[in-house]
Amino acid sequence: MTTDADSGTSFEEEVTPPAGAGGPGWGALAIVMVGTFITVLDYFITNVAVPSIQADLRANDAQSQLVIVGYGVAFTASMITGGRLGDLYGRRRMFALGMLGFTIASGLCAVAQNADALIAFRVLQGAAAALMVPQVLGILGVVYTGAARARAFVVYGLVIGLAGVFGQVIGGVLISADVAGLDWRTIFLINLPVGVVALFLTPRLIPESRGADGGRLDLVGAVLSTVTLVAVVYALVQGQEQDWPLWSWLLLAAAVPLGVSFVSHQRRRTRQGLSPLIELALFRGRTFSVGLVAMLTYFLAMGSFFFVLALYLQQGRSLSPVESGLVFLTLGGGYFGSSLLSTRLAERLGHHLYAAGPLTLAGGYAVAGLTAAWLGTDGHILWIIPPLVVAGVGMGMTTGPLTGAVLAGADPEHAAGASGVVNTVQEGAVAVGVAIVGTVFFPVLGGTPVPADYPEAFGMGLIPLVVFCLAASMIVRFMRPRAER
């Protein structure tokens, strides 16, 4: 029997220990963090490989974009369903199935002989990641309690940031090394041994858990949610790439009635006593619902920064992928340091940490934009490092702690379902953030950009990100009742 500290209600949470284990220890955290790292890594690592893929597979620009977009859309659109499957049929089981599918799809990507095959395998890889990733937060929320849970969520936030940063470094190093003449294929092949080891250890280190409500998967809800999210994410990402053609607006418009139909369907199933895809009761809690809005706003500013920074460094400052990755490491250094200290900061700052993190990030972005404008194309790139470190500190102060706080506002019996919603918000916000930044960044560059155009475009592109950070800092204040602020 487990008690929700926020509501005071009690519920049953079915947990089965791993084979031959007396307790979860930190092995469970290590394995699920491996799954988190490789799925986030594969979101970013392909950006560096696009030129090599184009040359080898003779892919056109549209196909090259779909190699990245196909993974992201499948990943984002399927996570709510993936989370619900974990609640119904076991989070460890779904994590293992997702890891198996991701490993197989990675191998298929590595041997793809043409661009269309690679796109299809990337979609499969994204769908497998969507089955695996929602179980991560669900498993952490059930296996660990108290201070151990807080530390686990800090590690989760740390891994997300480092995967995004190291995606640039690892991709550049692997492609430059050209191991055995495999070129870009090595970025997928490295997932194979990692996946095999993780699959071997999963039943030995991770306890099985599932929600207590039982029921069956809401297939109609799964289809409606997936189609709605595909419409939104694909229209935003590809619409921005193609200068907002008519079909992108029509797709966004179609997402509105689809979303309304999904919510109505969930309410109807709840009234009928049937198991919905998403427990709408999750959104009644202030911490969870307001926290989701804050998380959405924060991730609009976080993930898209990696995108615009990579363009500035490689196109504006003519750095190689490896050199660009080394600059990213300074961002990761700030992220790593503040993530390690976030538990102590939380003890001192309490709830104010969630507001201080985005403010710190906003300051790093603002100074980075001003520094880039001052440097132009001739100033030494080392001057950009201090504001990047500050930005990294802000990210580390926010990502893990805010994620933990939001999930703490959800009943653990719906842990995987809640984490599916949280992960969808995180990944969807990254895609939307890139689209928003693109509407500012690319018009400043113009049709035939030269390196001298990039510092100004970089600075202008950071303006909406600063606004998002400031908004997130304000929104988190409403996660608690007025009397507690």
PDB file of C-alpha atoms in Angstrom, residues 26-43 71 75 95-96 98-100 102-103 106 125 128-129 132-133 135-137 139-140 144 152 155-160 162-164 170 190-202 205-206:
ATOM      1  CA  TRP A  26      21.192   1.918  -7.924  1.00  0.00           C
ATOM      2  CA  GLY A  27      21.469  -0.708 -10.656  1.00  0.00           C
ATOM      3  CA  ALA A  28      17.930   0.070 -11.825  1.00  0.00           C
ATOM      4  CA  LEU A  29      18.846   3.748 -12.151  1.00  0.00           C
ATOM      5  CA  ALA A  30      21.959   2.902 -14.165  1.00  0.00           C
ATOM      6  CA  ILE A  31      20.076   0.749 -16.677  1.00  0.00           C
ATOM      7  CA  VAL A  32      17.194   3.152 -17.284  1.00  0.00           C
ATOM      8  CA  MET A  33      19.679   6.011 -17.636  1.00  0.00           C
ATOM      9  CA  VAL A  34      21.398   4.050 -20.408  1.00  0.00           C
ATOM     10  CA  GLY A  35      18.044   3.902 -22.193  1.00  0.00           C
ATOM     11  CA  THR A  36      17.511   7.627 -21.677  1.00  0.00           C
ATOM     12  CA  PHE A  37      20.983   8.533 -22.893  1.00  0.00           C
ATOM     13  CA  ILE A  38      20.933   6.597 -26.157  1.00  0.00           C
ATOM     14  CA  THR A  39      17.442   7.757 -27.150  1.00  0.00           C
ATOM     15  CA  VAL A  40      18.231  11.436 -26.544  1.00  0.00           C
ATOM     16  CA  LEU A  41      21.662  10.997 -28.117  1.00  0.00           C
ATOM     17  CA  ASP A  42      20.111   9.647 -31.317  1.00  0.00           C
ATOM     18  CA  TYR A  43      17.849  12.693 -31.461  1.00  0.00           C
ATOM     19  CA  TYR A  71      12.602   9.906 -35.539  1.00  0.00           C
ATOM     20  CA  PHE A  75       9.243   9.549 -30.670  1.00  0.00           C
ATOM     21  CA  PHE A  95      11.217  -0.919 -21.216  1.00  0.00           C
ATOM     22  CA  ALA A  96      12.843  -4.172 -22.338  1.00  0.00           C
ATOM     23  CA  GLY A  98      11.459  -0.806 -26.299  1.00  0.00           C
ATOM     24  CA  MET A  99      15.173  -1.440 -25.825  1.00  0.00           C
ATOM     25  CA  LEU A 100      14.963  -4.536 -28.039  1.00  0.00           C
ATOM     26  CA  PHE A 102      15.515   0.309 -30.526  1.00  0.00           C
ATOM     27  CA  THR A 103      18.546  -1.970 -30.820  1.00  0.00           C
ATOM     28  CA  SER A 106      19.592   0.888 -34.919  1.00  0.00           C
ATOM     29  CA  GLN A 125      13.647   3.577 -33.989  1.00  0.00           C
ATOM     30  CA  ALA A 128      10.718   1.958 -30.051  1.00  0.00           C
ATOM     31  CA  ALA A 129      12.225   4.849 -28.075  1.00  0.00           C
ATOM     32  CA  MET A 132      11.074   2.678 -23.664  1.00  0.00           C
ATOM     33  CA  VAL A 133      11.482   6.257 -22.422  1.00  0.00           C
ATOM     34  CA  GLN A 135       8.934   3.741 -18.439  1.00  0.00           C
ATOM     35  CA  VAL A 136      12.088   5.457 -17.162  1.00  0.00           C
ATOM     36  CA  LEU A 137      10.351   8.097 -15.071  1.00  0.00           C
ATOM     37  CA  ILE A 139      10.265   3.128 -12.830  1.00  0.00           C
ATOM     38  CA  LEU A 140      12.157   5.836 -10.936  1.00  0.00           C
ATOM     39  CA  TYR A 144      12.838   5.126  -5.296  1.00  0.00           C
ATOM     40  CA  ALA A 152      17.379   9.821  -9.180  1.00  0.00           C
ATOM     41  CA  VAL A 155      20.575  12.133 -12.457  1.00  0.00           C
ATOM     42  CA  TYR A 156      17.796  11.883 -15.052  1.00  0.00           C
ATOM     43  CA  GLY A 157      18.019  15.597 -15.803  1.00  0.00           C
ATOM     44  CA  LEU A 158      21.801  15.382 -15.944  1.00  0.00           C
ATOM     45  CA  VAL A 159      21.700  12.538 -18.461  1.00  0.00           C
ATOM     46  CA  ILE A 160      19.245  14.366 -20.733  1.00  0.00           C
ATOM     47  CA  LEU A 162      24.707  15.508 -21.359  1.00  0.00           C
ATOM     48  CA  ALA A 163      23.176  13.367 -24.109  1.00  0.00           C
ATOM     49  CA  GLY A 164      22.167  16.512 -25.983  1.00  0.00           C
ATOM     50  CA  ILE A 170      30.293  11.787 -30.275  1.00  0.00           C
ATOM     51  CA  ILE A 190      27.365   1.879 -31.260  1.00  0.00           C
ATOM     52  CA  ASN A 191      23.814   1.288 -29.990  1.00  0.00           C
ATOM     53  CA  LEU A 192      24.047  -2.464 -30.588  1.00  0.00           C
ATOM     54  CA  PRO A 193      26.459  -3.534 -27.826  1.00  0.00           C
ATOM     55  CA  VAL A 194      24.870  -1.028 -25.444  1.00  0.00           C
ATOM     56  CA  GLY A 195      21.410  -2.439 -26.147  1.00  0.00           C
ATOM     57  CA  VAL A 196      22.494  -6.054 -25.751  1.00  0.00           C
ATOM     58  CA  VAL A 197      24.123  -5.423 -22.357  1.00  0.00           C
ATOM     59  CA  ALA A 198      21.117  -3.408 -21.144  1.00  0.00           C
ATOM     60  CA  LEU A 199      18.708  -6.167 -22.202  1.00  0.00           C
ATOM     61  CA  PHE A 200      20.784  -8.745 -20.312  1.00  0.00           C
ATOM     62  CA  LEU A 201      20.793  -6.684 -17.095  1.00  0.00           C
ATOM     63  CA  THR A 202      17.225  -5.332 -17.159  1.00  0.00           C
ATOM     64  CA  LEU A 205      18.310  -5.092 -11.806  1.00  0.00           C
ATOM     65  CA  ILE A 206      14.897  -3.537 -12.448  1.00  0.00           C
TER      66      ILE A 206
END
